[in-house]
Coordinates of C-alpha atoms and ligand atoms in Angstrom, one line a residue:
M1 CA 10.1 -6.8 -45.6
L2 CA 10.1 -4.7 -48.8
A3 CA 11.4 -7.4 -51.0
Q4 CA 8.9 -9.9 -49.6
L5 CA 6.1 -7.4 -50.0
T6 CA 6.8 -6.5 -53.5
A7 CA 7.3 -10.1 -54.5
S8 CA 3.9 -11.1 -53.0
L9 CA 2.2 -8.0 -54.6
S10 CA 3.7 -8.6 -58.0
A11 CA 2.1 -12.0 -58.1
L12 CA -1.3 -10.2 -58.2
K13 CA -0.6 -8.8 -61.7
L14 CA -2.3 -5.5 -61.2
P15 CA -1.9 -2.5 -63.6
L16 CA -0.2 -0.6 -60.7
R17 CA 3.2 1.0 -60.2
L18 CA 4.3 1.6 -56.6
S19 CA 6.8 4.4 -56.2
L20 CA 8.6 3.8 -53.0
P21 CA 10.0 6.2 -50.4
D22 CA 13.6 5.3 -51.2
G23 CA 13.1 6.5 -54.8
G24 CA 12.7 3.0 -56.3
S25 CA 9.6 1.6 -57.9
V26 CA 8.0 -1.7 -58.6
D27 CA 5.4 -2.6 -61.2
L28 CA 2.8 -5.0 -60.1
G29 CA 1.7 -5.9 -63.6
P30 CA 2.9 -5.6 -67.2
S31 CA 1.5 -2.1 -68.2
P32 CA 0.7 0.0 -65.1
R33 CA -2.0 2.6 -65.7
V34 CA -2.0 3.9 -62.1
E35 CA 0.9 5.0 -59.9
L36 CA 0.8 5.2 -56.2
T37 CA 3.6 7.2 -54.7
I38 CA 4.3 6.2 -51.2
H39 CA 5.8 9.0 -49.1
D40 CA 5.5 7.4 -45.7
P41 CA 7.5 4.2 -45.2
A42 CA 5.1 3.1 -42.5
L43 CA 2.5 2.6 -45.3
L44 CA 4.5 -0.3 -46.7
Q45 CA 3.4 -2.3 -43.7
E46 CA -0.2 -1.5 -44.3
L47 CA 0.0 -2.5 -47.9
Q48 CA 0.2 -6.1 -46.8
A49 CA -3.5 -5.9 -45.7
P50 CA -4.7 -2.8 -47.5
R51 CA -8.2 -1.6 -46.6
L52 CA -9.8 1.1 -48.7
D53 CA -10.4 3.4 -45.7
R54 CA -6.8 3.3 -44.7
L55 CA -5.5 3.9 -48.2
G56 CA -8.0 6.8 -48.7
E57 CA -6.9 8.2 -45.3
A58 CA -3.3 8.0 -46.4
F59 CA -4.2 10.0 -49.5
V60 CA -6.0 12.6 -47.5
Q61 CA -3.0 12.9 -45.1
Q62 CA -0.7 13.3 -48.1
R63 CA 1.2 10.1 -47.2
L64 CA 0.3 8.8 -50.6
D65 CA -0.2 10.3 -54.0
I66 CA -2.0 9.1 -57.1
R67 CA -0.9 9.5 -60.6
G68 CA -3.4 8.4 -63.3
S69 CA -7.2 8.2 -63.0
V70 CA -8.5 8.4 -59.5
L71 CA -11.4 6.1 -60.5
E72 CA -8.9 3.6 -61.8
A73 CA -6.8 3.9 -58.7
V74 CA -9.9 3.1 -56.5
A75 CA -10.6 0.0 -58.7
V76 CA -7.0 -1.2 -58.4
A77 CA -7.0 -0.5 -54.7
D78 CA -10.2 -2.6 -54.3
R79 CA -8.7 -5.4 -56.3
L80 CA -5.6 -5.3 -54.1
S81 CA -7.8 -5.2 -51.0
S82 CA -10.1 -8.1 -52.2
L83 CA -7.1 -10.3 -52.9
L84 CA -5.3 -9.6 -49.6
V85 CA -8.0 -8.9 -47.0
P86 CA -11.0 -11.1 -46.4
E87 CA -14.2 -9.1 -46.2
Q88 CA -15.1 -8.9 -42.6
D89 CA -18.4 -9.4 -41.0
N90 CA -18.2 -6.6 -38.4
G91 CA -21.0 -8.1 -36.3
D92 CA -23.5 -5.7 -35.0
V93 CA -23.6 -2.4 -36.8
L94 CA -23.6 0.6 -34.5
H95 CA -26.2 3.2 -35.2
Q96 CA -25.5 6.7 -34.0
P97 CA -27.9 9.0 -32.1
H98 CA -29.2 11.9 -34.2
D99 CA -30.3 15.1 -32.6
R100 CA -30.9 18.4 -34.2
R101 CA -27.5 19.8 -33.2
T102 CA -25.5 16.8 -34.4
D103 CA -27.4 16.8 -37.7
A104 CA -27.0 20.5 -38.3
D105 CA -23.2 20.2 -37.7
A106 CA -22.9 17.2 -40.0
I107 CA -24.8 19.0 -42.7
A108 CA -22.7 22.2 -42.4
Y109 CA -19.5 20.1 -42.6
H110 CA -20.5 18.7 -46.0
Y111 CA -22.8 21.2 -47.7
D112 CA -21.4 24.5 -46.4
L113 CA -18.0 23.6 -47.8
S114 CA -18.1 26.1 -50.7
N115 CA -20.9 26.9 -53.2
A116 CA -18.4 27.8 -55.8
F117 CA -16.6 24.4 -55.4
Y118 CA -19.9 22.5 -55.9
A119 CA -20.8 24.6 -58.8
L120 CA -17.5 23.6 -60.5
W121 CA -18.5 19.9 -61.0
L122 CA -22.3 19.7 -60.6
D123 CA -24.7 20.5 -63.5
P124 CA -25.8 24.1 -64.0
E125 CA -28.9 23.6 -61.7
M126 CA -26.6 22.2 -59.0
V127 CA -28.7 19.1 -58.5
Y128 CA -26.8 17.0 -55.9
S129 CA -28.4 13.6 -56.4
C130 CA -28.6 10.8 -58.9
A131 CA -29.4 11.9 -62.5
Y132 CA -31.5 9.9 -65.0
F133 CA -30.0 8.8 -68.2
R134 CA -32.4 8.1 -71.0
H135 CA -29.4 7.4 -73.2
P136 CA -26.0 6.3 -72.0
D137 CA -24.3 9.3 -73.6
D138 CA -26.7 12.0 -72.2
S139 CA -24.8 14.9 -70.7
L140 CA -25.0 15.5 -67.0
A141 CA -27.1 18.6 -67.4
K142 CA -29.6 16.8 -69.6
A143 CA -29.8 13.8 -67.3
Q144 CA -30.4 16.0 -64.3
V145 CA -33.3 17.8 -66.0
Q146 CA -34.7 14.3 -67.0
K147 CA -34.4 13.2 -63.4
L148 CA -36.3 16.3 -62.2
D149 CA -39.0 15.5 -64.8
H150 CA -39.1 11.9 -63.9
L151 CA -39.7 12.8 -60.2
C152 CA -42.3 15.5 -61.0
R153 CA -44.2 13.1 -63.4
K154 CA -44.2 10.3 -60.9
L155 CA -45.7 12.7 -58.4
R156 CA -48.3 13.7 -61.0
L157 CA -47.8 17.4 -60.1
H158 CA -50.6 19.7 -61.1
S159 CA -50.7 23.4 -61.3
G160 CA -51.6 25.1 -58.1
E161 CA -50.7 22.1 -55.8
R162 CA -48.5 22.6 -52.8
L163 CA -45.3 20.6 -52.8
L164 CA -42.9 20.1 -49.8
D165 CA -39.3 19.5 -50.8
V166 CA -37.5 18.0 -47.8
G167 CA -33.8 18.6 -48.2
C168 CA -34.1 21.0 -51.1
G169 CA -30.3 21.5 -51.6
W170 CA -29.6 24.3 -54.0
G171 CA -33.2 24.4 -55.1
G172 CA -33.0 22.8 -58.5
L173 CA -36.1 20.7 -58.1
A174 CA -38.1 23.4 -56.4
R175 CA -37.4 25.9 -59.2
H176 CA -38.1 23.3 -61.9
A177 CA -41.4 22.1 -60.4
A178 CA -42.6 25.7 -59.9
R179 CA -41.6 26.8 -63.4
E180 CA -42.6 23.7 -65.4
Y181 CA -45.5 22.3 -63.4
G182 CA -46.9 25.5 -61.8
V183 CA -46.8 24.2 -58.2
H184 CA -46.1 26.1 -55.0
V185 CA -43.0 24.7 -53.4
H186 CA -41.9 24.9 -49.8
G187 CA -38.2 23.7 -49.6
I188 CA -36.2 23.1 -46.5
T189 CA -32.5 22.5 -46.0
L190 CA -30.1 22.6 -43.0
S191 CA -27.3 24.2 -45.1
K192 CA -27.0 28.0 -44.8
Q193 CA -24.8 28.2 -47.9
Q194 CA -27.3 26.2 -49.9
L195 CA -30.1 28.4 -48.8
K196 CA -28.3 31.5 -49.7
L197 CA -27.5 30.5 -53.3
A198 CA -30.8 28.7 -53.8
S199 CA -32.8 31.8 -52.7
E200 CA -30.7 34.1 -55.0
R201 CA -31.5 31.8 -57.9
V202 CA -35.2 31.7 -57.0
A203 CA -35.3 35.5 -57.0
A204 CA -33.3 35.8 -60.2
Q205 CA -35.8 33.6 -62.0
G206 CA -38.7 35.6 -60.6
L207 CA -40.1 32.6 -58.8
G208 CA -40.4 34.2 -55.4
D209 CA -44.2 34.0 -55.4
R210 CA -44.2 30.2 -55.9
V211 CA -41.0 29.0 -54.2
H212 CA -40.4 29.5 -50.5
L213 CA -37.1 28.1 -49.2
E214 CA -36.0 28.1 -45.6
L215 CA -33.5 26.8 -43.1
R216 CA -35.6 24.2 -41.2
D217 CA -35.1 20.7 -39.8
Y218 CA -37.8 18.2 -41.0
R219 CA -38.7 17.6 -37.3
D220 CA -39.7 21.3 -37.0
L221 CA -42.4 21.4 -39.7
A222 CA -45.5 22.8 -38.1
G223 CA -49.2 21.9 -38.5
K224 CA -50.5 18.9 -40.5
E225 CA -51.8 17.9 -43.9
N226 CA -50.3 21.0 -45.4
Y227 CA -49.2 19.5 -48.7
D228 CA -50.7 17.8 -51.8
K229 CA -47.3 16.2 -52.6
I230 CA -44.1 15.7 -50.7
I231 CA -40.6 14.9 -52.1
S232 CA -37.4 14.0 -50.4
V233 CA -34.3 13.5 -52.6
G234 CA -31.0 12.4 -51.3
M235 CA -32.0 13.4 -47.8
F236 CA -33.1 10.3 -45.9
E237 CA -29.5 9.1 -45.8
H238 CA -28.9 11.7 -43.1
V239 CA -31.8 10.8 -40.9
G240 CA -30.3 7.8 -39.1
H241 CA -31.9 4.5 -38.3
A242 CA -33.1 5.6 -34.9
N243 CA -35.1 8.5 -36.3
L244 CA -36.6 6.8 -39.4
P245 CA -40.0 6.2 -37.7
E246 CA -40.1 9.9 -36.8
Y247 CA -39.1 10.9 -40.3
F248 CA -41.8 8.9 -42.0
R249 CA -44.3 10.1 -39.3
V250 CA -43.5 13.7 -40.3
L251 CA -44.0 12.9 -44.0
Q252 CA -47.4 11.2 -43.4
N253 CA -48.5 14.0 -41.0
Q254 CA -47.7 16.7 -43.5
L255 CA -49.4 15.0 -46.4
K256 CA -53.0 15.5 -47.3
P257 CA -55.2 12.4 -47.7
G258 CA -55.0 11.2 -51.3
G259 CA -51.5 12.8 -51.6
L260 CA -48.3 11.3 -52.9
V261 CA -44.9 11.2 -51.3
M262 CA -41.6 10.3 -53.2
N263 CA -38.6 9.2 -51.2
H264 CA -35.5 9.1 -53.4
G265 CA -32.4 7.9 -51.6
I266 CA -29.4 5.6 -51.3
T267 CA -30.0 2.3 -49.7
A268 CA -27.8 -0.3 -48.1
H269 CA -26.7 -3.5 -49.8
H270 CA -27.4 -5.8 -46.8
V271 CA -30.7 -5.9 -45.0
D272 CA -28.8 -5.8 -41.7
G273 CA -26.5 -3.0 -42.9
R274 CA -23.3 -4.8 -42.4
P275 CA -20.4 -3.2 -44.3
V276 CA -19.3 -4.0 -47.8
G277 CA -16.4 -2.6 -49.8
H278 CA -13.3 -3.2 -47.6
G279 CA -13.7 -0.2 -45.4
A280 CA -15.1 2.2 -48.1
G281 CA -18.1 3.0 -45.9
A282 CA -15.9 3.8 -42.9
F283 CA -14.0 6.4 -45.1
I284 CA -17.3 8.0 -46.1
G285 CA -18.5 8.1 -42.5
R286 CA -15.3 9.5 -41.2
Y287 CA -14.5 12.1 -43.9
V288 CA -17.5 12.8 -46.1
F289 CA -20.9 12.3 -44.5
P290 CA -20.5 12.2 -40.7
H291 CA -23.5 10.6 -39.1
G292 CA -24.8 9.4 -42.5
E293 CA -26.6 6.0 -42.3
L294 CA -27.9 3.9 -45.2
P295 CA -31.1 2.1 -44.5
H296 CA -32.0 -1.0 -46.5
L297 CA -34.9 -0.7 -49.0
S298 CA -37.0 -3.0 -46.8
M299 CA -36.6 -0.5 -43.9
A300 CA -37.9 2.4 -46.0
V301 CA -40.8 0.3 -47.3
A302 CA -41.6 -0.8 -43.8
G303 CA -41.3 2.7 -42.4
L304 CA -43.7 4.2 -44.9
S305 CA -46.1 1.3 -44.5
D306 CA -46.0 1.6 -40.7
Q307 CA -47.4 5.1 -41.1
G308 CA -50.3 3.9 -43.3
L309 CA -48.6 5.1 -46.5
E310 CA -49.1 2.7 -49.3
V311 CA -46.1 2.0 -51.4
V312 CA -47.2 2.0 -55.0
D313 CA -43.9 2.0 -57.0
V314 CA -40.2 1.3 -56.5
E315 CA -37.4 1.9 -59.0
S316 CA -33.7 1.3 -58.6
L317 CA -31.4 3.8 -60.3
R318 CA -28.2 2.2 -59.3
M319 CA -26.4 2.3 -62.6
H320 CA -27.7 5.9 -63.1
Y321 CA -25.9 6.9 -59.9
A322 CA -22.6 5.1 -61.0
R323 CA -22.7 7.2 -64.2
T324 CA -23.7 10.5 -62.4
L325 CA -20.8 10.1 -59.9
E326 CA -18.4 9.2 -62.7
L327 CA -19.3 12.5 -64.5
W328 CA -19.0 14.5 -61.2
S329 CA -15.7 12.9 -60.6
N330 CA -14.5 13.6 -64.2
N331 CA -15.6 17.2 -63.9
L332 CA -13.7 17.7 -60.7
E333 CA -10.6 16.0 -62.0
Q334 CA -10.6 18.3 -65.0
K335 CA -10.8 21.4 -62.8
L336 CA -8.4 20.6 -60.0
D337 CA -6.5 23.9 -60.2
Q338 CA -9.7 25.9 -59.9
A339 CA -10.9 23.6 -57.1
A340 CA -7.6 24.1 -55.2
A341 CA -8.3 27.8 -55.1
L342 CA -11.7 27.2 -53.5
V343 CA -11.1 24.6 -50.8
D344 CA -8.1 23.4 -48.9
E345 CA -5.9 20.5 -49.9
R346 CA -7.4 18.1 -47.4
A347 CA -11.0 18.7 -48.5
L348 CA -10.0 18.5 -52.2
R349 CA -8.4 15.1 -51.6
I350 CA -11.5 13.9 -49.6
W351 CA -13.9 14.9 -52.3
R352 CA -11.8 13.4 -55.1
I353 CA -11.7 10.0 -53.4
Y354 CA -15.4 10.2 -52.3
L355 CA -16.7 10.9 -55.9
A356 CA -14.5 8.3 -57.6
G357 CA -15.1 5.8 -54.8
C358 CA -18.8 6.1 -54.9
A359 CA -18.9 5.9 -58.7
Y360 CA -17.0 2.6 -58.3
G361 CA -19.1 1.5 -55.3
F362 CA -22.4 1.9 -57.2
S363 CA -21.1 0.1 -60.2
R364 CA -20.0 -2.8 -57.9
N365 CA -23.4 -3.0 -56.1
W366 CA -22.0 -1.9 -52.7
M367 CA -25.1 0.2 -52.3
D368 CA -28.2 1.0 -54.3
I369 CA -30.6 3.9 -54.8
H370 CA -34.3 3.7 -54.9
Q371 CA -37.2 6.0 -55.8
I372 CA -40.1 4.9 -53.6
L373 CA -43.5 6.4 -54.4
A374 CA -46.2 6.1 -51.8
V375 CA -49.8 7.3 -51.5
K376 CA -51.8 8.3 -48.4
P377 CA -55.1 6.7 -49.2
L378 CA -58.3 8.5 -48.6
P379 CA -60.3 7.4 -45.5
N380 CA -62.3 4.9 -47.7
G381 CA -59.0 3.4 -48.9
S382 CA -59.2 4.8 -52.4
H383 CA -56.8 7.1 -54.3
S384 CA -56.8 8.7 -57.7
L385 CA -53.6 7.3 -59.2
P386 CA -53.9 6.0 -62.8
L387 CA -54.1 2.2 -63.2
T388 CA -50.8 2.0 -65.1
R389 CA -47.5 3.9 -65.1
E390 CA -47.9 4.8 -68.8
D391 CA -48.7 8.5 -68.1
I392 CA -45.2 8.9 -66.7
Y393 CA -43.6 8.2 -70.0
L394 CA -46.0 10.0 -72.4
Ligands
SAM401 C1 -27.7 15.3 -51.0 S1 -28.5 16.8 -50.6 C2 -29.8 16.7 -51.8 C3 -30.3 18.0 -52.2 C4 -31.4 18.1 -53.2 N1 -32.6 17.3 -52.8 C5 -30.9 17.6 -54.6 O1 -31.3 16.5 -55.0 O2 -30.1 18.3 -55.2 C6 -29.3 16.5 -49.0 C7 -30.1 17.6 -48.5 O3 -30.8 17.2 -47.3 C8 -30.8 18.3 -46.4 N2 -31.0 17.8 -45.1 C9 -30.3 16.8 -44.4 N3 -30.8 16.6 -43.2 C10 -31.8 17.5 -43.0 C11 -32.8 17.7 -42.0 N4 -32.7 17.1 -40.8 N5 -33.8 18.6 -42.2 C12 -33.9 19.3 -43.4 N6 -33.0 19.1 -44.4 C13 -32.0 18.2 -44.2 C14 -29.4 18.9 -46.6 O4 -29.4 20.2 -46.1 C15 -29.3 18.9 -48.1 O5 -30.0 20.0 -48.7

């Protein structure tokens, strides 16, 4: 079987060396840049029809090791998979129920991993969402500040306004908006670890009178029309298809008439959400973001519109997210020893594959990311947005 397998794989001419359990190795192309060391002989069988989730899982389970760039390893694995496994139409996509308990557990699994670990590879403000590169060689830190400004400017924040930040993470946007735009921010997260560090940073920067962060589910926001502006960044991927109407209802209910809401989030490639990427999404669902679900852009636009919110601007930042993830992945790869002291081997392997895999996935258009700006028109149908977008770029 081995001879047959290596013969068929060699025909693919990939820059890949396979190191085999018997100590031998086989190059699948003239100058291999990536080496996969197979520890488990059973994996050889799977290599005949390699799916990315199975290969990723083998790496997590230490049945496989990677030498060389993880990003390049993902790219080579995808080439292998594309050549050997036809993309499957998995029929109906199953959507999971989302209740408060399930969501809180899913958020704790991902975000409570270790603040110090996230701080290793995120920017200094610990913004955990797509950055905005005005120039291709902008640093991550610069691009994240540019993203925060891009969002604040789209929201036309004015001093004294009340801003709700749904899914505030480590509070980067809340602090920036309060400091630079003079707004009062109410930020909510489900992650205890995020809240702890975010609150410490708010206090350290003397912003306690303008930034209030708390552990709260978006479904438990009380009252109505409390905010002039609402922002949700990288959060609606956790809501689940079944709860999207409720999520958009909460946003519209909390927004004052004439107010603006910005939804910045990852969106699915296909309208019907069927998988792309040879199992990559299954890996993310199993190991990285349990209960995460990507809606298509059209669902987000429909959900906002159904609530009477008028969509006024949509921008794709797909290539920005490919770059952001590449920089996150590079940062982590350069600090593996420090990371290993902060999280266990399994988590480190998961996060390595996830960051590199998502960088690759965005570059390949497996998913997109959209900033959607909507207004809640006044009762007479008007609003006070400028006629053009020029003010955003002044
Ligand atoms: C990818 S992080 C983005 C954090 C932040 N907006 C940023 O850009 O850095 C997603 C955030 O959504 C929050 N979140 C997810 N589900 C939530 C829910 N049901 N209610 C409130 N926050 C939630 C998480 O706790 C986390 O803070």
